[in-house]
Short mmCIF file of C-alpha atoms in Angstrom, two decimals:
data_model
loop_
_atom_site.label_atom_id
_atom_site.label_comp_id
_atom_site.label_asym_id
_atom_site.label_seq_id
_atom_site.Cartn_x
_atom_site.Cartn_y
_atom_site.Cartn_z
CA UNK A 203 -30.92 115.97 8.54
CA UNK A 204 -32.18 116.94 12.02
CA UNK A 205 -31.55 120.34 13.19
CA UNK A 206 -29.79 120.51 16.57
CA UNK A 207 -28.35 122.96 19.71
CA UNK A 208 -24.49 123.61 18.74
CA UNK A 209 -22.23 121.58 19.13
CA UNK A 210 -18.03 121.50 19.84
CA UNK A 211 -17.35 118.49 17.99
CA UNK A 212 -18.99 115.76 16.62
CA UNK A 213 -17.98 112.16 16.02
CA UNK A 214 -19.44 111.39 12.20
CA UNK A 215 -19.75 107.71 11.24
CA UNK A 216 -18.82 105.89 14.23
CA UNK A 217 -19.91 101.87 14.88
CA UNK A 218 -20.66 101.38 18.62
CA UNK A 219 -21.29 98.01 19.81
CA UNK A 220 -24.25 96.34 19.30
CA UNK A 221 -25.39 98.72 15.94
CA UNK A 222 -26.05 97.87 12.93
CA UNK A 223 -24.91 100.87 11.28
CA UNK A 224 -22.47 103.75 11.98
CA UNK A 225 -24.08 106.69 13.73
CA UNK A 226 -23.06 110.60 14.72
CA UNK A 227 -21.74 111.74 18.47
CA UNK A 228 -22.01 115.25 19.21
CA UNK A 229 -20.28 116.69 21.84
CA UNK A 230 -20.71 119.89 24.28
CA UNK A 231 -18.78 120.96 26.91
CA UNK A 232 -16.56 117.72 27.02
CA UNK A 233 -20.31 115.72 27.29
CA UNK A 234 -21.95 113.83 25.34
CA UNK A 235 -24.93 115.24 24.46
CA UNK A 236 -26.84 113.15 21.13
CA UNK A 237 -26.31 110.05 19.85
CA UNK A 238 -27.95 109.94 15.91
CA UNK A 239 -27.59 108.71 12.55
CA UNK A 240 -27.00 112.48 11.07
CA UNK A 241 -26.45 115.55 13.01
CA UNK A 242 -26.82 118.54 11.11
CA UNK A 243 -24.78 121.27 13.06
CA UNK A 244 -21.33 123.22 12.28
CA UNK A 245 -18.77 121.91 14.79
CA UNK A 246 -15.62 120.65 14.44
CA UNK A 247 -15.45 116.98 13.17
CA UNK A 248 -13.69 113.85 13.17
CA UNK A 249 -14.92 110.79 10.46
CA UNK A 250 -14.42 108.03 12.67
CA UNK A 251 -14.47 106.38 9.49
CA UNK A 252 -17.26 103.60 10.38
CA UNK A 253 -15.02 102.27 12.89
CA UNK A 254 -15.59 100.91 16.32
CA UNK A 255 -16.04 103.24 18.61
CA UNK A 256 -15.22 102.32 22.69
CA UNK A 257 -15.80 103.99 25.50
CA UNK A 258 -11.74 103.14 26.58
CA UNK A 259 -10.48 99.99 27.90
CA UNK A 260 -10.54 100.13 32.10
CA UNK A 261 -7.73 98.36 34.21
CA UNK A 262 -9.25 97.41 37.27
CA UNK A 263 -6.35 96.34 38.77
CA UNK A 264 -2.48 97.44 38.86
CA UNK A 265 0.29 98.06 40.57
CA UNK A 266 2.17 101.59 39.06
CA UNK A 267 4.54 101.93 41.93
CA UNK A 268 6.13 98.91 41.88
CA UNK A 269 6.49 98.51 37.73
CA UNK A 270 9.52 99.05 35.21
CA UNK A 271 11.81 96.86 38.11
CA UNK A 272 13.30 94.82 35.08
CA UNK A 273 17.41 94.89 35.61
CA UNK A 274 17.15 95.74 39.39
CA UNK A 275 16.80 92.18 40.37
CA UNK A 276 17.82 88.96 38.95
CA UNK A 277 13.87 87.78 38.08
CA UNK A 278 14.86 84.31 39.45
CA UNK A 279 11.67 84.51 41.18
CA UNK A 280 9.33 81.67 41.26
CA UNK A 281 6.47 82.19 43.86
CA UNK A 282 4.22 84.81 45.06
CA UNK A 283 6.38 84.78 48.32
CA UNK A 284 9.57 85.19 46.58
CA UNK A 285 8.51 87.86 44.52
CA UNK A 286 6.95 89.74 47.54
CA UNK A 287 10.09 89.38 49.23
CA UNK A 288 12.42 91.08 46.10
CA UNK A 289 10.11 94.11 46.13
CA UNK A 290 10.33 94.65 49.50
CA UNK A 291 13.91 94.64 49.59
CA UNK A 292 13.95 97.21 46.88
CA UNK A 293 11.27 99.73 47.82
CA UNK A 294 12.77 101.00 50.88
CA UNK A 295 14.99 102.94 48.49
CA UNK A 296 11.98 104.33 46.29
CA UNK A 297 11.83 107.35 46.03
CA UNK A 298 8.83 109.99 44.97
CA UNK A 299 10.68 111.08 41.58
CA UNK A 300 11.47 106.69 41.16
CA UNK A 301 7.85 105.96 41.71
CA UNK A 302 6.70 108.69 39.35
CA UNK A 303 8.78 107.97 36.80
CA UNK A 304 8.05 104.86 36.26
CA UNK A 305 4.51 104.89 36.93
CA UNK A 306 4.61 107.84 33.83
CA UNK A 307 6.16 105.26 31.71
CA UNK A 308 2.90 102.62 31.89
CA UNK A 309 0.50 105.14 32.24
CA UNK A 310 1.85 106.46 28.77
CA UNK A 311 1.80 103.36 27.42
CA UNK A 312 -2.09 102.47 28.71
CA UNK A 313 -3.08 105.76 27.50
CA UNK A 314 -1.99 104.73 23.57
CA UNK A 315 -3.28 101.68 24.16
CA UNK A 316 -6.49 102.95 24.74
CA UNK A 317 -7.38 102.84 28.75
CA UNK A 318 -9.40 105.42 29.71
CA UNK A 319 -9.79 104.29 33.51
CA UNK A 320 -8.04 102.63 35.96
CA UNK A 321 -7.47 101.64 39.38
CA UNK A 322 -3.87 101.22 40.60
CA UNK A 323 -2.96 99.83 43.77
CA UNK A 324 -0.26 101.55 45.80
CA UNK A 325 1.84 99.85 48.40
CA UNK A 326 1.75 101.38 51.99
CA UNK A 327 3.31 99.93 54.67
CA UNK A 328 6.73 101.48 56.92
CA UNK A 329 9.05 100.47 54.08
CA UNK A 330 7.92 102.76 51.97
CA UNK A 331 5.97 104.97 53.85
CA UNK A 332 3.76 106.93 51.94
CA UNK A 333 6.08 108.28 49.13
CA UNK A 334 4.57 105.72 46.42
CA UNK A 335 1.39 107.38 47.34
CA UNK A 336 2.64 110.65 47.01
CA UNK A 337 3.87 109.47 43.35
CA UNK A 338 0.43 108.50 41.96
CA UNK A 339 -1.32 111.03 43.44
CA UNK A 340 0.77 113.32 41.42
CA UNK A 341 0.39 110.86 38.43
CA UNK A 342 -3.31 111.23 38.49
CA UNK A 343 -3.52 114.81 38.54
CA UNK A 344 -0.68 115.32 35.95
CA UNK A 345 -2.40 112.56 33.24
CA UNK A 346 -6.58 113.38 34.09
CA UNK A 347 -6.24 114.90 30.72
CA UNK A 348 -5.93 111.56 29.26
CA UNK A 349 -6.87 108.93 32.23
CA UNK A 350 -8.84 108.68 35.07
CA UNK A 351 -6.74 107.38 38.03
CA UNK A 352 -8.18 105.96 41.32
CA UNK A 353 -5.72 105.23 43.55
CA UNK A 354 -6.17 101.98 46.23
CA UNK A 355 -4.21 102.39 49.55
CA UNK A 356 -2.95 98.77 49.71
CA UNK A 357 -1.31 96.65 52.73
CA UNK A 358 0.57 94.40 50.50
CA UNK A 359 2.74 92.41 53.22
CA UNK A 360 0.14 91.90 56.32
CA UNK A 361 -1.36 94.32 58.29
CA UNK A 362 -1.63 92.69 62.34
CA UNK A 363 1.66 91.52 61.41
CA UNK A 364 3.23 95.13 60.50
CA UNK A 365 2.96 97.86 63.20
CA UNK A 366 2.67 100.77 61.44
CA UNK A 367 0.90 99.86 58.74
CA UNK A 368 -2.75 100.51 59.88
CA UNK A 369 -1.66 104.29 61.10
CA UNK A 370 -0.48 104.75 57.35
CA UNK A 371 -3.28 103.28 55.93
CA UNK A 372 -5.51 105.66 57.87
CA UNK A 373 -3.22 108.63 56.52
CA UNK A 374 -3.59 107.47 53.08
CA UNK A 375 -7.35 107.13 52.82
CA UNK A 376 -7.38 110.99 54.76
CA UNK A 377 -5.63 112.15 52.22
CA UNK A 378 -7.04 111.29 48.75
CA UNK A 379 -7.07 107.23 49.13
CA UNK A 380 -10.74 106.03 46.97
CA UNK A 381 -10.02 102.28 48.04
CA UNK A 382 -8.97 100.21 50.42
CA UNK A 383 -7.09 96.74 49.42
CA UNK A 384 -5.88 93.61 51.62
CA UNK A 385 -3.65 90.77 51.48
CA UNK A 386 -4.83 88.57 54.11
CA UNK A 387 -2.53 85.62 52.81
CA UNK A 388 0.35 87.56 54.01
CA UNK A 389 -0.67 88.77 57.37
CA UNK A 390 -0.57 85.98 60.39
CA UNK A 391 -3.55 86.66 61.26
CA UNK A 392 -5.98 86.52 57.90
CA UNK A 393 -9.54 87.21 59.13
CA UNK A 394 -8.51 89.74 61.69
CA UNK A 395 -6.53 91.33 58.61
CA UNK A 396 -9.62 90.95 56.59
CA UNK A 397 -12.05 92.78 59.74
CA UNK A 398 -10.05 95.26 60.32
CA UNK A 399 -9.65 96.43 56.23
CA UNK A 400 -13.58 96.55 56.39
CA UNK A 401 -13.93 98.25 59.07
CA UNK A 402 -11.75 101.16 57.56
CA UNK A 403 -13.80 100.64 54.44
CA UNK A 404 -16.91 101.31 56.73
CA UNK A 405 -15.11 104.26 58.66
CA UNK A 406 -14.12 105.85 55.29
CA UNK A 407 -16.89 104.93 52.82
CA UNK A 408 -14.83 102.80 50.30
CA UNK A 409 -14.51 99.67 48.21
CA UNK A 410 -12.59 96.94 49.16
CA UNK A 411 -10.09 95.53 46.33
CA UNK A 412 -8.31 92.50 48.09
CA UNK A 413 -5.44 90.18 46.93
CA UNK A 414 -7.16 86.76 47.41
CA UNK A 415 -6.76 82.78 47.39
CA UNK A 416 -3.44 83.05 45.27
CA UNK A 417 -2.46 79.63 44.41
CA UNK A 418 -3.38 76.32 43.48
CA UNK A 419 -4.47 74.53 46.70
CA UNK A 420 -8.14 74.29 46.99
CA UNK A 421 -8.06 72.33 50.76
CA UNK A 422 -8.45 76.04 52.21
CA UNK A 423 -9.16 79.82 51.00
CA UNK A 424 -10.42 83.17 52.36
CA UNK A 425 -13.42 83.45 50.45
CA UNK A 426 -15.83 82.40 52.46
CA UNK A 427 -14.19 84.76 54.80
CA UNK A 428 -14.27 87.66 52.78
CA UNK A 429 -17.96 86.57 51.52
CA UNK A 430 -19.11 86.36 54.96
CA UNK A 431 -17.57 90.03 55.79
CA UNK A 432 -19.49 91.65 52.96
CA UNK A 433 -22.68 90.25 53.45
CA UNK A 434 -23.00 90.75 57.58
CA UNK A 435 -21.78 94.60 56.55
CA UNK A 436 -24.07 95.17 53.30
CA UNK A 437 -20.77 95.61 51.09
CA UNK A 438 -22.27 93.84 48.19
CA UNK A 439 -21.54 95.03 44.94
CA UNK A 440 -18.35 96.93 46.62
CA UNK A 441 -16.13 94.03 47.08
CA UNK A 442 -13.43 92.69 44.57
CA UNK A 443 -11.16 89.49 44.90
CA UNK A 444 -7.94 89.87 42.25
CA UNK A 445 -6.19 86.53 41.04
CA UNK A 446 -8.40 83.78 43.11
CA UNK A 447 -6.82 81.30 41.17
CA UNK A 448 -7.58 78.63 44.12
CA UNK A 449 -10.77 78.85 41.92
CA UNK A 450 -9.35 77.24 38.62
CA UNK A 451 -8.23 74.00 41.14
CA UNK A 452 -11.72 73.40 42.18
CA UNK A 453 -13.50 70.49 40.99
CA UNK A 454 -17.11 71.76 38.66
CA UNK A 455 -19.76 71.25 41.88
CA UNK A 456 -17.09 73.22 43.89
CA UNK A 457 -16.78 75.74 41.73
CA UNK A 458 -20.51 75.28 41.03
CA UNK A 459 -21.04 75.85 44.83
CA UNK A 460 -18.28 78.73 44.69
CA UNK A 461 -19.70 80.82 42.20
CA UNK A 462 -22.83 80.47 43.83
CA UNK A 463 -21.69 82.14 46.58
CA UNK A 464 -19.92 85.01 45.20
CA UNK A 465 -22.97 86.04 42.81
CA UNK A 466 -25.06 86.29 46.05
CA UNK A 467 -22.66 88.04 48.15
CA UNK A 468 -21.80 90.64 45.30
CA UNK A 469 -18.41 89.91 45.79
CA UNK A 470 -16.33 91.02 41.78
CA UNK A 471 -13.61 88.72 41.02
CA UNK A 472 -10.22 90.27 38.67
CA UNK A 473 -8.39 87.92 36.96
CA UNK A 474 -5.03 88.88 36.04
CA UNK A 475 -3.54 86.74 33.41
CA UNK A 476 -0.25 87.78 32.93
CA UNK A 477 1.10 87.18 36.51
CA UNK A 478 -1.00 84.14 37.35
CA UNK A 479 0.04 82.65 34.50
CA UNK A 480 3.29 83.64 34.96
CA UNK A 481 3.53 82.21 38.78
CA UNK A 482 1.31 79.83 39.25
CA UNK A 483 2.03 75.40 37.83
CA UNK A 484 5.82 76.46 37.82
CA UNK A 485 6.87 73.83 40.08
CA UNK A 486 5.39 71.52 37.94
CA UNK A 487 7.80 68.94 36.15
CA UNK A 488 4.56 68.25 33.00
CA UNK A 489 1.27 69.17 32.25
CA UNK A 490 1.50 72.17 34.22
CA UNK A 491 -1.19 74.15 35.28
CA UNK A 492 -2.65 77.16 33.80
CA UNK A 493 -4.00 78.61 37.05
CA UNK A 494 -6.15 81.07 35.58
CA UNK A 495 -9.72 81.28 36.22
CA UNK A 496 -12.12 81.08 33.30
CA UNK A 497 -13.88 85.04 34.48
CA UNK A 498 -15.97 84.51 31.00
CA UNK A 499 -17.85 81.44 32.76
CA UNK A 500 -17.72 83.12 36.02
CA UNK A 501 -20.26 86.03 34.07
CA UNK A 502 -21.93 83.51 32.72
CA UNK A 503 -23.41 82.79 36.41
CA UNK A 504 -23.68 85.97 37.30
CA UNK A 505 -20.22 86.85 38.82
CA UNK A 506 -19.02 90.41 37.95
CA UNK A 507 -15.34 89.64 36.73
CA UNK A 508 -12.85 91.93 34.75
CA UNK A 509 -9.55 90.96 33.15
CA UNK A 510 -6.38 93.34 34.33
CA UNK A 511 -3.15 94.09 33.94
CA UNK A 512 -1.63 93.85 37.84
CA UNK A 513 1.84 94.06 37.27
CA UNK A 514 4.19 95.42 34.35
CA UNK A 515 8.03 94.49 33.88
CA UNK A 516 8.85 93.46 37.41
CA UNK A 517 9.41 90.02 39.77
CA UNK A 518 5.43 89.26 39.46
CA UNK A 519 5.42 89.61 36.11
CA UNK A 520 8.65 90.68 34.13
CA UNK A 521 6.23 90.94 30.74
CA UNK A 522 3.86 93.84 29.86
CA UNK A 523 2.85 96.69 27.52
CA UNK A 524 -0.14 97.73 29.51
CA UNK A 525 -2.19 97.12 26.63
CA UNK A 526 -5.67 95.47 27.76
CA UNK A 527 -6.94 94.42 24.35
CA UNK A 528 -3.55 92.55 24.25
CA UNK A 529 -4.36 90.93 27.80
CA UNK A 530 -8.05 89.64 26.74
CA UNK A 531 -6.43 88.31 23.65
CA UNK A 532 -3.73 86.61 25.62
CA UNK A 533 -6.95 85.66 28.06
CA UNK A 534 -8.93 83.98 25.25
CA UNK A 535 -6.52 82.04 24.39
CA UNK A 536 -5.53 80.41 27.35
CA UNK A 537 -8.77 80.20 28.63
CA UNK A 538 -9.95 78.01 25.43
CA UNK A 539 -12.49 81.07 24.51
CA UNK A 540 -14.94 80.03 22.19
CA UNK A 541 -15.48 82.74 18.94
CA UNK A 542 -18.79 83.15 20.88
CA UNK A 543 -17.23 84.09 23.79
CA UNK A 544 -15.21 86.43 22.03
CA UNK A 545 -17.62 89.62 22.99
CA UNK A 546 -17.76 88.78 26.52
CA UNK A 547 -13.49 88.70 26.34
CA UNK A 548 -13.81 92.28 25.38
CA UNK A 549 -16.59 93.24 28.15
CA UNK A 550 -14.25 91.66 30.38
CA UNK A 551 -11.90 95.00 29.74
CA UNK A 552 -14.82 97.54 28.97
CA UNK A 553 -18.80 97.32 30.49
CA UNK A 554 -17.93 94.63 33.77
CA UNK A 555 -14.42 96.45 35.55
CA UNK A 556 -16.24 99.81 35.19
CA UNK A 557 -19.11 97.96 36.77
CA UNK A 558 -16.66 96.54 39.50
CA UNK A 559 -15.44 99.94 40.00
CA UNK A 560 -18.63 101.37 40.42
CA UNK A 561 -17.95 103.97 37.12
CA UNK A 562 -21.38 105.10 36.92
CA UNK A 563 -20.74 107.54 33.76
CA UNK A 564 -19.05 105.00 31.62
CA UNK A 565 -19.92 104.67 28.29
CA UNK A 566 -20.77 106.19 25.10
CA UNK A 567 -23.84 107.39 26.07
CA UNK A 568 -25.75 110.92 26.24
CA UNK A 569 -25.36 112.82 29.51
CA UNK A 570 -21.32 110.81 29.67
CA UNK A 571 -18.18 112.39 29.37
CA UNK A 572 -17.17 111.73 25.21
CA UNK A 573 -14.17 109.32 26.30
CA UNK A 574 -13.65 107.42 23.10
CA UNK A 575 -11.47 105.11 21.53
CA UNK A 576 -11.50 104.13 17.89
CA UNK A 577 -10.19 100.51 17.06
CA UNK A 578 -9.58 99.67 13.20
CA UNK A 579 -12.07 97.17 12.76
CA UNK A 580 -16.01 97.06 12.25
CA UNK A 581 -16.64 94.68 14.46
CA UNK A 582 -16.45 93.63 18.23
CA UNK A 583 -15.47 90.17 17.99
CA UNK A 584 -12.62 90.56 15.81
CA UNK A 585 -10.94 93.30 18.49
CA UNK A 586 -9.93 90.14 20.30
CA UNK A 587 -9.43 87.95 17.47
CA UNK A 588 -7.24 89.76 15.21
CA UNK A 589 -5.89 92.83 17.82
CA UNK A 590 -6.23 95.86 15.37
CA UNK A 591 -4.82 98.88 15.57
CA UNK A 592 -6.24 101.75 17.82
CA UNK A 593 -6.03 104.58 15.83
CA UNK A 594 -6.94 107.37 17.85
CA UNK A 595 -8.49 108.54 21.34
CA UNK A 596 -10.32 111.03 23.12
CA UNK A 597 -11.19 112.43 26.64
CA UNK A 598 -13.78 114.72 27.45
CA UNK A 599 -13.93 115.38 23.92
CA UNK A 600 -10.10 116.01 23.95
CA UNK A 601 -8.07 114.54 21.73
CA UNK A 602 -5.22 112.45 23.89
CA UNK A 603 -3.28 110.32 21.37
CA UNK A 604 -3.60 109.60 17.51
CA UNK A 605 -1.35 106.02 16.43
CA UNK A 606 -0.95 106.39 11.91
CA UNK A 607 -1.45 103.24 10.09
CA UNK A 608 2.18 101.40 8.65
CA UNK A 609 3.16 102.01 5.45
CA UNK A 610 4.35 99.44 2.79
CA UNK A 611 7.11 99.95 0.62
CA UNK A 612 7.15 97.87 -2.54
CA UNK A 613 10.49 98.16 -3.74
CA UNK A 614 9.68 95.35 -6.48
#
């Protein structure tokens, strides 16, 4: 036993990725501050039980303000346009207290489901003004006890095309905005839309988190656009592309040639399998398409990628528990995952979107905050193969939620 400063708490027996055997967290202050195979120290304590231990699952990519819309529509909706179109009807009537509401709702649910981070994109335009962004900015300081929240000021119908916009935009990102997303399929005018959201990116010292290339026709796209943009202004490594499912259409030396390009611009692509899934192949009589790009061989080549949620219950996607270890399970399987691409799966929702994100104190390591989730299983590969339970969580050495393991009754 090794003598050591005090500690609040300390983790016993917990399996991080990568170890062989089960080793000791102690915590001060909320920090992390020694990782060993015994601690000797009187501090509160919690047996992790030899579990896997994760430093939280982060959603790179989701829309809080626009979720729960199930039953206020008729979800007849079959293409990105159409869908656009029913929201925008709707959230002229949003309200603050509508928008918080049901952004609580998800949030809850992410938080039991073990997301620790996330990055939500928030509708701003002169439908809605800025009261969705009012919302989640209450959202993320009412849940930082359990989540981190960054919140991504987000033109989602056009921005040269919708006076009013830009001037909102600007408010937003004064006023607690951390990111700056684009549409540029939506606006008339793509690659001034595309300028223009990095020059306000420049101007206010942000990422860029755009909507991209959102359907199956490969004869044209924005990427080199977009690629182009973030190389002439040094962006790399602050850029991400969600969907890009023009990507899954292209022919292997395209894609080849495409991937290529994005690893050398720096340029993050999200995948988000529940809604491009959901929307994409439906006109399709047989043998429809999947239209969801294989982000596990994108790493492969060097292209950060991370797997997301996007949208929850509405007429993008009227599915969803906000549950990311659900979403790379759903992603394996659709995306013909090999067993040995079964740890990548989970990186996909862990180590690469807080990479995209730029988290720089992510993970269970000293000097971090202790944000950790404990799944029932002792190793990585089966938390996308079998989906265990997650049995408990932590944030800055807080306990958040706690989820007790079903009980059998035999009456035989």
């Amino acid at each position: 036993m090794t003598a050591q400063p005090a500690f609040d708490l300390i983790f016993r027996n917990a399996l991080l990725r990568g170890a062989a055997d089960p080793m000791d967290i102690g915590v001060t202050r909320g920090r992390i501050t020694a990782i060993e195979p015994t601690l000797a120290c009187e501090a509160v304590e919690v047996d992790v039980g030899g579990r896997l231990a994760l430093p939280g699952f982060v959603d790179s990519h989701i829309h809080l303000d626009k979720a729960c819309l199930l039953g206020r529509c008729g979800h007849d909706h079959g293409s990105v346009s159409e869908a656009i179109r029913a929201v925008s009807g709707m959230k002229k009537d949003f309200s603050v207290e509508d928008v918080y509401a049901r952004g609580a709702r998800v949030l809850e649910r992410a938080i039991v489901h073990g997301t620790t981070r996330m990055r939500t994109h928030v509708e701003i335009d002169p439908r809605i003004g800025l009261r969705g962004f009012e919302a989640v900015k209450a959202l993320k300081r009412d849940y930082a006890w359990a989540i981190d929240l960054s919140l991504c000021a987000f033109p989602q119908e056009g921005l040269t095309n919708d006076p009013g916009s830009e001037e909102l935009l600007v408010q937003a990102l004064r006023d607690g905005g951390e990111v700056i997303g684009g549409c540029p399929y939506t606006d008339t005018d793509p690659n001034a839309h595309l300028a223009r959201i990095f020059d306000l990116a420049e101007a206010f010292d942000v990422d860029v988190d755009l909507h991209l290339d959102f359907d199956l026709d490969p004869s044209w796209w924005h990427l080199d656009e977009v690629c182009r943009q973030t190389e002439r202004r040094n962006y790399g490594g602050r850029v991400a592309i969600g969907h890009a499912t023009k990507l899954s259409a292209l022919p292997p030396e395209r894609l080849k040639a495409a991937t290529a390009q994005l690893a050398k611009a720096g340029v993050a692509v999200t995948v988000l399998p529940a809604t491009d899934l959901y929307l994409m192949g439906r006109e399709a009589t047989h043998n429809a398409p999947r239209g969801l790009t294989l982000a596990h061989k994108l790493v492969g080549d060097g292209v950060v990628c991370s797997i997301a949620t996007n949208n929850v219950l509405n007429p993008f996607t009227p599915f969803g528990d906000a549950s990311l270890l659900r979403m790379a399970n759903f992603y394996a399987n659709v995306a013909h995952a090999s067993v040995n691409d079964f740890d990548t799966c989970l990186d996909l929702v862990t180590e690469l979107p807080a990479r995209l994100m730029n988290l720089l104190d992510y993970g269970i390591e000293v000097g971090n905050p202790a944000d950790l989730v404990v799944l029932d299983t002792q190793d990585s590969r089966f938390a996308i193969a079998e989906l265990p339970d997650i049995v408990m969580g932590f944030k800055s050495g807080r306990q958040t939620f706690a989820r007790q393991r079903p009980t059998l009754f035999n009456s035989g």
